[in-house]
Amino acid sequence: MGIARYWREIPQRYNLIGTKCGSCGRVYFPPKAICPVCRRKSIGKMEEYKLKGTGTVETYTIIYTPPPHFEGEEPYAIALIKMDEGCYLMGEIVDCDFEDIHIGMKVEACFRRIEEDGTRGAIQYGYKFKKAE
Amino acid sequence: MEKVGIVGYGAYVPRYRIKAEEIARVWGKNGKSISAGLGVYEKSVPSMDEDTATISVEAARRAIKFSGVDPTEIGAVYVGSESHPYAVKPTATIVGEAIGATPDMTAADYEFACKAGTAAIQTCMGLVKSDMIKYGMAIGADVSQAAPGDALEYAASAGGAAYIIGKDNIIAEINETVSYTTDTPDFWRREGEPYPGHGERFTGEPAYFKQVLSATKKLMDKMGTKPSDYDYVVFHQPNGKFPMRAAKRLGFSKEQVEEGLLCPIIGNTYSGSTMIGLSAVLDVAKPGDRILATSYGSGAGSDSFDITVTDKIEGYPRNNIRKMIENKVYVDYALYMKYRGEFK
């Protein structure tokens, strides 16, 4: 990923900043410019919204054959998480034995290294999830 | 003089551990005798996706959450470490952004071997006392380096702690701080080198003990106190033995040291060492308790703090760090090397 895109996405990657529709109250992550439900009624009413970072594992899988940037980190768990605000997002589950991961498990966001552009490039940080304390 | 002190604190230690015996097995040493000699039984190991920035953020977020401080009121973020992820590009901006303190703040990374975090506390105290900022955040964190097979490898570990310094809602007042600093080359890492070098036995008497004992005595002289006036004492913990020996030479008891002595179970977290130890003490301290904390950074210097716990500690969420340390998973030497990125 290019530096400019990473930098633009820092608010969502570090702090789970999404958007909330001022018309219906639905929360979106990643942020949306328009609410797909309220459409024109939401124009000008989409507000920044910081997710609490807590959610529930909806489903998950263990990756044994990762994409090139993540080679060497396998195996790792990727989960679809339903955030407490109702939106869904995908994230890695860390610090948890695979046999303990289950659908319905409560998780919370933590801050980790995501990838780096070789040894000379920038390091990208962002959210992952761990079992809720 | 207006009071200044700790408004919030949070500490973080990664989940993985390696036993000193496992390291000794690989290098053909007697693990039991090394553990007994150093007073280190196991040490924390960072996961592949953890570094000084992520540990700093985790500690800082805990300090914010527990204290309830509005992060936009934090006017300075200083991160002390000798393992910043970048040689050039601050860790402190990553932390500032991740806790929501940016952009109206000043920030910098500090380096003074293992005492950069306590130097950051002193900087924040100055800025708060002079009303340049309302709150300052001082962090000490490391993912320590040690050459495979070096004596340092038995202790060099990962962890960190963050302190919010301010004047309002102080849970522990910092009554005084003094420093003792000399040019003593006991431990160093040259630019571009992956591992530190050290002066073996030279790191003890003229380095650690000279600075730690001098700073601590200087503080007690200034305050007119004696060891028995303190409920707890925390020293920098390069191993389990040095802080105990420093305590004995100054006239502190074993009991005064034990609560804040985590090195035997997590190793030497370098810049995190004194600060995580102090957090373990604050986790159990009662209002009115008096704490003496002295850091040590090779190169060399010590910062010593005289602290009194206030009534506000009662409402602070505690019992954190020892609980976190109990949640652990052991790795063998090969996995430890992989997690540290030693296989190129």
Short mmCIF file of C-alpha atoms in Angstrom, two decimals:
data_model
loop_
_atom_site.label_atom_id
_atom_site.label_comp_id
_atom_site.label_asym_id
_atom_site.label_seq_id
_atom_site.Cartn_x
_atom_site.Cartn_y
_atom_site.Cartn_z
CA MET A 1 0.00 0.00 0.00
CA GLY A 2 1.23 3.47 -0.85
CA ILE A 3 2.20 5.94 1.88
CA ALA A 4 -0.52 8.46 0.94
CA ARG A 5 -3.32 5.91 1.19
CA TYR A 6 -2.03 4.53 4.48
CA TRP A 7 -1.78 8.04 5.88
CA ARG A 8 -5.31 8.91 4.71
CA GLU A 9 -6.67 5.84 6.46
CA ILE A 10 -4.83 6.35 9.77
CA PRO A 11 -7.96 7.55 11.64
CA GLN A 12 -9.83 4.34 10.76
CA ARG A 13 -6.83 2.05 11.12
CA TYR A 14 -5.69 3.38 14.51
CA ASN A 15 -8.94 4.48 16.10
CA LEU A 16 -11.77 2.79 14.20
CA ILE A 17 -13.27 6.08 13.07
CA GLY A 18 -16.32 5.30 10.93
CA THR A 19 -19.41 7.30 10.11
CA LYS A 20 -22.90 7.51 11.58
CA CYS A 21 -25.92 8.46 9.51
CA GLY A 22 -27.63 11.49 11.03
CA SER A 23 -30.91 10.36 9.51
CA CYS A 24 -31.28 6.70 10.57
CA GLY A 25 -28.45 6.32 13.10
CA ARG A 26 -26.74 3.41 11.33
CA VAL A 27 -22.98 3.19 11.87
CA TYR A 28 -20.64 2.37 8.98
CA PHE A 29 -17.08 1.16 8.89
CA PRO A 30 -15.09 1.98 6.84
CA PRO A 31 -16.61 5.47 6.65
CA LYS A 32 -19.21 6.16 3.99
CA ALA A 33 -20.01 9.51 2.37
CA ILE A 34 -23.70 8.59 1.96
CA CYS A 35 -25.95 6.19 3.89
CA PRO A 36 -26.97 3.43 1.46
CA VAL A 37 -30.35 3.14 3.23
CA CYS A 38 -31.32 6.82 3.59
CA ARG A 39 -29.48 7.88 0.43
CA ARG A 40 -30.25 11.55 -0.37
CA LYS A 41 -31.76 12.13 3.09
CA SER A 42 -28.30 11.43 4.57
CA ILE A 43 -26.47 14.00 2.46
CA GLY A 44 -24.68 16.41 4.77
CA LYS A 45 -25.71 14.36 7.80
CA MET A 46 -22.95 11.73 7.84
CA GLU A 47 -20.87 12.30 10.97
CA GLU A 48 -17.57 10.87 12.10
CA TYR A 49 -18.13 8.14 14.67
CA LYS A 50 -15.52 6.38 16.78
CA LEU A 51 -16.38 2.72 17.34
CA LYS A 52 -15.92 1.50 20.91
CA GLY A 53 -13.75 -1.34 19.61
CA THR A 54 -15.79 -4.15 21.11
CA GLY A 55 -17.68 -6.78 19.17
CA THR A 56 -18.52 -10.46 18.68
CA VAL A 57 -16.97 -13.06 16.39
CA GLU A 58 -19.56 -13.84 13.71
CA THR A 59 -17.33 -16.35 11.91
CA TYR A 60 -13.62 -17.00 11.44
CA THR A 61 -11.03 -18.93 9.49
CA ILE A 62 -7.42 -19.93 9.99
CA ILE A 63 -5.07 -18.81 7.23
CA TYR A 64 -2.33 -21.30 6.30
CA THR A 65 -1.49 -19.85 2.88
CA PRO A 66 -1.18 -16.11 3.31
CA PRO A 67 -0.74 -13.40 0.69
CA PRO A 68 2.93 -12.45 0.05
CA HIS A 69 3.13 -9.58 2.58
CA PHE A 70 2.08 -11.86 5.44
CA GLU A 71 4.26 -14.86 4.65
CA GLY A 72 6.02 -16.14 7.73
CA GLU A 73 3.17 -15.10 10.02
CA GLU A 74 0.96 -18.11 9.23
CA PRO A 75 -1.00 -19.68 10.66
CA TYR A 76 -3.19 -16.82 11.85
CA ALA A 77 -6.90 -16.32 12.49
CA ILE A 78 -9.04 -13.86 10.53
CA ALA A 79 -12.54 -13.17 11.82
CA LEU A 80 -15.64 -11.39 10.67
CA ILE A 81 -16.62 -9.34 13.66
CA LYS A 82 -19.97 -7.76 14.40
CA MET A 83 -19.15 -4.58 16.24
CA ASP A 84 -21.41 -3.53 19.14
CA GLU A 85 -22.59 -0.62 16.97
CA GLY A 86 -23.96 -3.10 14.42
CA CYS A 87 -21.46 -2.82 11.57
CA TYR A 88 -19.17 -5.64 10.48
CA LEU A 89 -15.47 -5.65 9.93
CA MET A 90 -12.71 -8.12 9.23
CA GLY A 91 -9.70 -8.43 11.44
CA GLU A 92 -7.02 -10.73 12.76
CA ILE A 93 -7.45 -12.35 16.18
CA VAL A 94 -4.21 -12.29 18.17
CA ASP A 95 -3.03 -13.63 21.53
CA CYS A 96 -5.63 -16.39 21.48
CA ASP A 97 -5.12 -20.15 20.99
CA PHE A 98 -7.03 -21.31 17.91
CA GLU A 99 -9.01 -23.87 19.94
CA ASP A 100 -10.33 -21.03 22.12
CA ILE A 101 -11.66 -18.98 19.20
CA HIS A 102 -15.38 -19.55 18.68
CA ILE A 103 -18.41 -17.95 17.09
CA GLY A 104 -19.95 -15.61 19.63
CA MET A 105 -16.64 -14.85 21.35
CA LYS A 106 -16.42 -11.30 22.69
CA VAL A 107 -13.42 -9.43 21.34
CA GLU A 108 -11.86 -5.99 21.68
CA ALA A 109 -9.58 -4.05 19.40
CA CYS A 110 -5.86 -3.77 20.08
CA PHE A 111 -3.04 -1.94 18.33
CA ARG A 112 -0.54 -3.96 16.29
CA ARG A 113 1.87 -3.85 13.40
CA ILE A 114 0.04 -4.81 10.22
CA GLU A 115 2.76 -4.89 7.59
CA GLU A 116 5.94 -3.18 6.53
CA ASP A 117 7.32 -2.21 3.18
CA GLY A 118 10.54 -4.24 3.40
CA THR A 119 13.26 -3.22 5.86
CA ARG A 120 13.67 0.24 4.31
CA GLY A 121 10.01 1.24 3.89
CA ALA A 122 7.36 2.56 6.24
CA ILE A 123 5.74 0.42 8.93
CA GLN A 124 1.96 0.26 8.92
CA TYR A 125 0.03 -0.06 12.16
CA GLY A 126 -3.63 -0.72 12.79
CA TYR A 127 -6.30 -2.66 14.63
CA LYS A 128 -6.40 -6.35 15.35
CA PHE A 129 -8.58 -8.08 17.92
CA LYS A 130 -8.06 -10.06 21.07
CA LYS A 131 -10.39 -11.82 23.49
CA ALA A 132 -12.21 -9.17 25.56
CA GLU A 133 -10.65 -8.62 29.01
CA MET B 1 4.40 25.27 45.36
CA GLU B 2 1.56 23.68 43.44
CA LYS B 3 1.37 19.92 43.51
CA VAL B 4 2.26 17.84 40.50
CA GLY B 5 1.97 14.10 40.15
CA ILE B 6 0.63 10.99 38.51
CA VAL B 7 -2.94 11.38 37.26
CA GLY B 8 -3.06 8.05 35.44
CA TYR B 9 -0.90 5.10 34.55
CA GLY B 10 -1.12 1.96 32.45
CA ALA B 11 1.32 -0.84 31.76
CA TYR B 12 1.59 -3.54 29.13
CA VAL B 13 3.59 -6.77 28.91
CA PRO B 14 3.31 -9.11 25.88
CA ARG B 15 1.81 -12.56 26.40
CA TYR B 16 4.69 -14.79 25.35
CA ARG B 17 7.42 -16.05 27.69
CA ILE B 18 10.63 -17.96 27.36
CA LYS B 19 12.32 -19.60 30.35
CA ALA B 20 15.95 -18.81 31.10
CA GLU B 21 16.50 -22.57 31.22
CA GLU B 22 15.36 -22.90 27.59
CA ILE B 23 17.87 -20.24 26.48
CA ALA B 24 20.60 -21.98 28.50
CA ARG B 25 19.74 -25.33 26.89
CA VAL B 26 20.51 -23.93 23.43
CA TRP B 27 23.84 -22.40 24.48
CA GLY B 28 25.00 -25.35 26.54
CA LYS B 29 24.85 -23.55 29.88
CA ASN B 30 23.41 -24.61 33.20
CA GLY B 31 20.01 -22.92 33.22
CA LYS B 32 19.30 -23.47 36.91
CA SER B 33 22.53 -21.88 37.99
CA ILE B 34 22.08 -18.96 35.55
CA SER B 35 18.53 -18.34 36.81
CA ALA B 36 19.69 -18.47 40.41
CA GLY B 37 22.69 -16.27 39.67
CA LEU B 38 20.75 -13.57 37.80
CA GLY B 39 17.47 -13.89 39.65
CA VAL B 40 15.65 -14.16 36.30
CA TYR B 41 13.48 -17.23 35.65
CA GLU B 42 11.55 -16.25 32.55
CA LYS B 43 11.17 -13.20 30.34
CA SER B 44 8.48 -11.71 28.13
CA VAL B 45 8.74 -12.06 24.36
CA PRO B 46 6.97 -9.73 21.93
CA SER B 47 4.73 -11.25 19.28
CA MET B 48 5.77 -10.82 15.64
CA ASP B 49 3.42 -7.86 15.29
CA GLU B 50 4.48 -6.07 18.48
CA ASP B 51 7.14 -3.39 18.80
CA THR B 52 7.87 -0.37 20.96
CA ALA B 53 5.13 1.65 19.23
CA THR B 54 2.39 -0.96 19.76
CA ILE B 55 3.44 -1.57 23.39
CA SER B 56 3.49 2.19 24.02
CA VAL B 57 0.01 2.59 22.52
CA GLU B 58 -1.42 -0.27 24.60
CA ALA B 59 0.06 1.18 27.81
CA ALA B 60 -1.04 4.73 26.90
CA ARG B 61 -4.61 3.65 26.08
CA ARG B 62 -4.84 1.90 29.45
CA ALA B 63 -3.66 5.06 31.24
CA ILE B 64 -6.30 7.12 29.40
CA LYS B 65 -9.08 4.59 30.00
CA PHE B 66 -8.32 4.14 33.71
CA SER B 67 -7.82 7.85 34.47
CA GLY B 68 -10.65 9.20 32.33
CA VAL B 69 -8.37 12.02 31.14
CA ASP B 70 -9.59 13.68 27.93
CA PRO B 71 -6.76 12.89 25.47
CA THR B 72 -7.18 16.24 23.70
CA GLU B 73 -5.97 17.86 26.95
CA ILE B 74 -2.63 16.05 26.76
CA GLY B 75 -0.17 18.67 25.57
CA ALA B 76 2.97 16.53 25.33
CA VAL B 77 3.78 12.92 24.48
CA TYR B 78 7.31 11.63 25.09
CA VAL B 79 8.31 8.04 24.41
CA GLY B 80 11.53 6.77 25.96
CA SER B 81 13.06 3.65 24.39
CA GLU B 82 16.22 2.20 22.98
CA SER B 83 14.30 0.14 20.42
CA HIS B 84 12.21 2.72 18.59
CA PRO B 85 10.88 1.06 15.41
CA TYR B 86 12.36 3.80 13.25
CA ALA B 87 15.84 5.33 13.48
CA VAL B 88 14.28 8.52 12.11
CA LYS B 89 10.53 9.10 12.57
CA PRO B 90 9.06 9.50 16.01
CA THR B 91 7.25 6.78 17.91
CA ALA B 92 5.56 9.59 19.86
CA THR B 93 3.51 10.74 16.85
CA ILE B 94 2.16 7.21 16.38
CA VAL B 95 1.18 7.14 20.06
CA GLY B 96 -0.25 10.68 19.97
CA GLU B 97 -2.45 9.79 17.00
CA ALA B 98 -3.53 6.42 18.42
CA ILE B 99 -4.70 7.94 21.72
CA GLY B 100 -6.42 10.89 20.06
CA ALA B 101 -4.10 13.55 21.49
CA THR B 102 -2.96 14.99 18.14
CA PRO B 103 -2.60 17.62 16.70
CA ASP B 104 -2.42 20.19 19.54
CA MET B 105 0.54 18.72 21.36
CA THR B 106 4.31 18.59 21.33
CA ALA B 107 6.09 15.24 20.98
CA ALA B 108 9.52 13.66 20.88
CA ASP B 109 11.26 10.35 21.31
CA TYR B 110 13.77 9.98 24.11
CA GLU B 111 16.77 7.70 24.37
CA PHE B 112 18.86 7.19 27.50
CA ALA B 113 19.30 3.41 27.63
CA CYS B 114 16.88 2.17 30.31
CA LYS B 115 15.96 5.51 31.91
CA ALA B 116 14.54 7.45 28.96
CA GLY B 117 10.98 6.95 30.29
CA THR B 118 11.70 8.48 33.69
CA ALA B 119 13.49 11.39 31.98
CA ALA B 120 10.21 11.86 30.09
CA ILE B 121 8.33 11.99 33.43
CA GLN B 122 10.68 14.76 34.59
CA THR B 123 10.14 16.71 31.35
CA CYS B 124 6.37 16.42 31.75
CA MET B 125 6.63 17.57 35.39
CA GLY B 126 8.46 20.70 34.26
CA LEU B 127 5.95 21.49 31.53
CA VAL B 128 3.00 20.92 33.87
CA LYS B 129 4.52 22.92 36.75
CA SER B 130 5.22 25.86 34.45
CA ASP B 131 1.66 25.70 33.07
CA MET B 132 2.88 25.16 29.52
CA ILE B 133 0.62 22.10 29.30
CA LYS B 134 -2.27 20.68 31.35
CA TYR B 135 -1.28 17.01 31.09
CA GLY B 136 1.83 15.31 29.77
CA MET B 137 2.25 11.67 28.86
CA ALA B 138 5.56 9.95 29.59
CA ILE B 139 6.16 6.45 28.29
CA GLY B 140 9.00 3.98 28.78
CA ALA B 141 8.83 0.94 26.50
CA ASP B 142 11.17 -1.48 24.78
CA VAL B 143 11.47 -4.65 22.79
CA SER B 144 15.00 -5.12 24.03
CA GLN B 145 17.78 -6.41 21.87
CA ALA B 146 20.41 -8.91 22.95
CA ALA B 147 22.84 -10.83 20.79
CA PRO B 148 22.03 -14.56 20.66
CA GLY B 149 24.22 -16.30 23.23
CA ASP B 150 25.13 -13.09 25.07
CA ALA B 151 24.57 -12.93 28.85
CA LEU B 152 22.01 -10.16 28.18
CA GLU B 153 19.78 -12.64 26.37
CA TYR B 154 18.56 -14.23 29.61
CA ALA B 155 16.90 -10.98 30.68
CA ALA B 156 16.31 -8.68 27.66
CA SER B 157 12.51 -8.61 27.31
CA ALA B 158 9.56 -6.50 26.17
CA GLY B 159 7.03 -4.27 27.89
CA GLY B 160 6.21 -0.70 28.76
CA ALA B 161 4.30 1.71 30.95
CA ALA B 162 2.68 5.09 30.39
CA TYR B 163 2.18 7.82 32.99
CA ILE B 164 -0.06 10.87 32.70
CA ILE B 165 1.44 13.76 34.66
CA GLY B 166 -0.72 16.68 35.75
CA LYS B 167 -2.03 18.80 38.62
CA ASP B 168 -5.69 17.73 38.77
CA ASN B 169 -6.97 14.53 40.36
CA ILE B 170 -3.51 13.33 41.30
CA ILE B 171 -3.48 9.69 42.46
CA ALA B 172 0.17 9.87 43.50
CA GLU B 173 1.96 13.13 44.21
CA ILE B 174 5.57 13.41 43.08
CA ASN B 175 7.09 15.28 46.03
CA GLU B 176 10.53 15.59 44.49
CA THR B 177 12.82 14.24 41.82
CA VAL B 178 16.59 14.38 41.51
CA SER B 179 19.07 12.94 39.02
CA TYR B 180 22.67 11.75 39.06
CA THR B 181 24.45 11.60 35.71
CA THR B 182 28.01 10.78 34.61
CA ASP B 183 29.70 9.69 31.38
CA THR B 184 30.15 5.98 32.06
CA PRO B 185 30.38 3.72 28.98
CA ASP B 186 29.02 0.48 30.50
CA PHE B 187 26.56 -0.47 27.74
CA TRP B 188 25.93 0.90 24.25
CA ARG B 189 24.71 0.16 20.76
CA ARG B 190 26.43 1.81 17.82
CA GLU B 191 24.40 3.27 14.94
CA GLY B 192 23.32 0.52 12.52
CA GLU B 193 24.31 -2.30 14.88
CA PRO B 194 21.54 -4.77 15.72
CA TYR B 195 22.74 -5.69 19.22
CA PRO B 196 24.15 -3.75 22.14
CA GLY B 197 27.62 -4.29 23.57
CA HIS B 198 28.55 -3.97 27.23
CA GLY B 199 31.44 -3.88 29.65
CA GLU B 200 30.61 -7.19 31.42
CA ARG B 201 31.33 -6.72 35.15
CA PHE B 202 31.95 -3.01 34.59
CA THR B 203 28.17 -2.59 34.29
CA GLY B 204 27.84 -3.21 38.04
CA GLU B 205 29.87 -1.19 40.53
CA PRO B 206 30.96 1.97 38.66
CA ALA B 207 27.80 2.05 36.53
CA TYR B 208 24.54 0.72 38.04
CA PHE B 209 25.42 0.92 41.73
CA LYS B 210 27.26 4.24 41.54
CA GLN B 211 24.34 6.05 39.85
CA VAL B 212 21.45 4.29 41.62
CA LEU B 213 22.92 4.63 45.11
CA SER B 214 24.04 8.24 44.53
CA ALA B 215 20.69 9.43 43.13
CA THR B 216 18.71 7.66 45.87
CA LYS B 217 20.93 9.03 48.67
CA LYS B 218 20.75 12.50 47.14
CA LEU B 219 16.96 12.33 47.11
CA MET B 220 16.74 11.17 50.72
CA ASP B 221 19.21 13.87 51.80
CA LYS B 222 17.12 16.52 50.06
CA MET B 223 13.88 15.24 51.60
CA GLY B 224 15.39 14.55 55.01
CA THR B 225 14.10 10.98 54.86
CA LYS B 226 15.49 7.53 55.70
CA PRO B 227 14.71 4.15 54.12
CA SER B 228 12.18 3.25 56.81
CA ASP B 229 10.06 6.31 55.85
CA TYR B 230 9.04 4.53 52.63
CA ASP B 231 6.49 1.75 52.22
CA TYR B 232 7.87 0.64 48.86
CA VAL B 233 11.04 1.11 46.86
CA VAL B 234 11.48 0.43 43.14
CA PHE B 235 14.87 0.24 41.43
CA HIS B 236 15.75 -0.39 37.82
CA GLN B 237 15.82 -4.15 37.31
CA PRO B 238 18.45 -5.37 34.82
CA ASN B 239 18.24 -8.67 36.68
CA GLY B 240 16.66 -9.84 39.91
CA LYS B 241 19.82 -9.40 41.98
CA PHE B 242 20.97 -5.80 41.39
CA PRO B 243 17.87 -4.08 42.84
CA MET B 244 17.98 -6.32 45.92
CA ARG B 245 21.66 -5.55 46.45
CA ALA B 246 21.09 -1.81 45.96
CA ALA B 247 18.26 -1.95 48.51
CA LYS B 248 20.40 -3.77 51.06
CA ARG B 249 23.28 -1.33 50.69
CA LEU B 250 20.96 1.64 51.20
CA GLY B 251 19.23 0.07 54.20
CA PHE B 252 15.89 -0.93 52.61
CA SER B 253 14.33 -4.28 53.47
CA LYS B 254 13.53 -7.12 51.08
CA GLU B 255 9.81 -6.52 51.73
CA GLN B 256 10.03 -2.90 50.53
CA VAL B 257 11.45 -4.08 47.18
CA GLU B 258 9.42 -7.20 46.46
CA GLU B 259 6.10 -5.67 45.34
CA GLY B 260 7.71 -3.72 42.50
CA LEU B 261 10.26 -6.38 41.52
CA LEU B 262 9.00 -8.01 38.32
CA CYS B 263 12.29 -8.85 36.60
CA PRO B 264 12.34 -12.48 37.86
CA ILE B 265 9.08 -13.18 35.99
CA ILE B 266 9.17 -10.81 32.99
CA GLY B 267 12.88 -10.04 32.56
CA ASN B 268 14.43 -6.65 31.96
CA THR B 269 12.03 -4.50 29.96
CA TYR B 270 14.76 -1.83 29.66
CA SER B 271 12.98 1.57 29.44
CA GLY B 272 9.86 -0.09 30.85
CA SER B 273 11.62 -1.62 33.85
CA THR B 274 11.31 0.96 36.66
CA MET B 275 8.03 2.26 35.27
CA ILE B 276 6.27 -1.13 35.13
CA GLY B 277 7.68 -1.90 38.60
CA LEU B 278 6.20 1.36 39.91
CA SER B 279 2.85 0.50 38.28
CA ALA B 280 2.82 -2.83 40.17
CA VAL B 281 3.32 -0.89 43.42
CA LEU B 282 0.60 1.66 42.56
CA ASP B 283 -1.70 -1.28 41.80
CA VAL B 284 -1.67 -2.24 45.50
CA ALA B 285 -0.70 0.98 47.33
CA LYS B 286 -2.97 2.62 49.88
CA PRO B 287 -3.60 6.35 50.38
CA GLY B 288 -0.69 7.86 52.30
CA ASP B 289 1.82 5.22 51.22
CA ARG B 290 5.22 6.64 50.34
CA ILE B 291 7.19 5.23 47.42
CA LEU B 292 10.77 5.78 46.34
CA ALA B 293 11.59 4.93 42.73
CA THR B 294 15.03 5.15 41.10
CA SER B 295 15.64 4.34 37.46
CA TYR B 296 18.96 3.59 35.82
CA GLY B 297 20.10 4.18 32.28
CA SER B 298 23.46 2.99 31.02
CA GLY B 299 25.79 5.62 29.82
CA ALA B 300 24.96 6.52 32.69
CA GLY B 301 22.43 8.11 34.98
CA SER B 302 19.62 7.66 37.49
CA ASP B 303 16.42 9.59 38.16
CA SER B 304 15.02 9.23 41.65
CA PHE B 305 11.42 10.05 42.65
CA ASP B 306 9.80 10.57 46.06
CA ILE B 307 6.08 9.79 45.72
CA THR B 308 3.10 9.93 48.10
CA VAL B 309 -0.10 8.08 47.19
CA THR B 310 -3.27 10.20 47.60
CA ASP B 311 -6.88 9.32 48.51
CA LYS B 312 -7.80 9.43 44.82
CA ILE B 313 -6.04 6.09 44.27
CA GLU B 314 -9.10 4.40 45.82
CA GLY B 315 -11.23 5.15 42.78
CA TYR B 316 -8.58 4.11 40.24
CA PRO B 317 -9.05 0.73 38.45
CA ARG B 318 -6.15 -1.41 39.66
CA ASN B 319 -4.71 -4.92 40.04
CA ASN B 320 -3.75 -4.78 36.42
CA ILE B 321 -0.17 -5.62 35.68
CA ARG B 322 0.32 -8.77 37.75
CA LYS B 323 -2.96 -10.10 36.34
CA MET B 324 -1.76 -9.38 32.80
CA ILE B 325 1.57 -11.08 33.51
CA GLU B 326 -0.23 -14.24 34.70
CA ASN B 327 -1.83 -14.63 31.25
CA LYS B 328 1.16 -16.17 29.48
CA VAL B 329 2.17 -18.72 26.87
CA TYR B 330 5.63 -20.29 26.73
CA VAL B 331 7.59 -20.46 23.50
CA ASP B 332 10.74 -22.46 22.75
CA TYR B 333 13.98 -20.90 21.54
CA ALA B 334 13.22 -21.41 17.84
CA LEU B 335 9.82 -19.70 18.06
CA TYR B 336 11.38 -16.96 20.19
CA MET B 337 13.92 -16.32 17.44
CA LYS B 338 11.16 -16.29 14.83
CA TYR B 339 9.04 -13.83 16.85
CA ARG B 340 12.03 -11.56 17.22
CA GLY B 341 12.59 -11.63 13.47
CA GLU B 342 16.06 -13.14 13.85
CA PHE B 343 15.70 -15.40 10.81
CA LYS B 344 16.55 -13.22 7.85
#
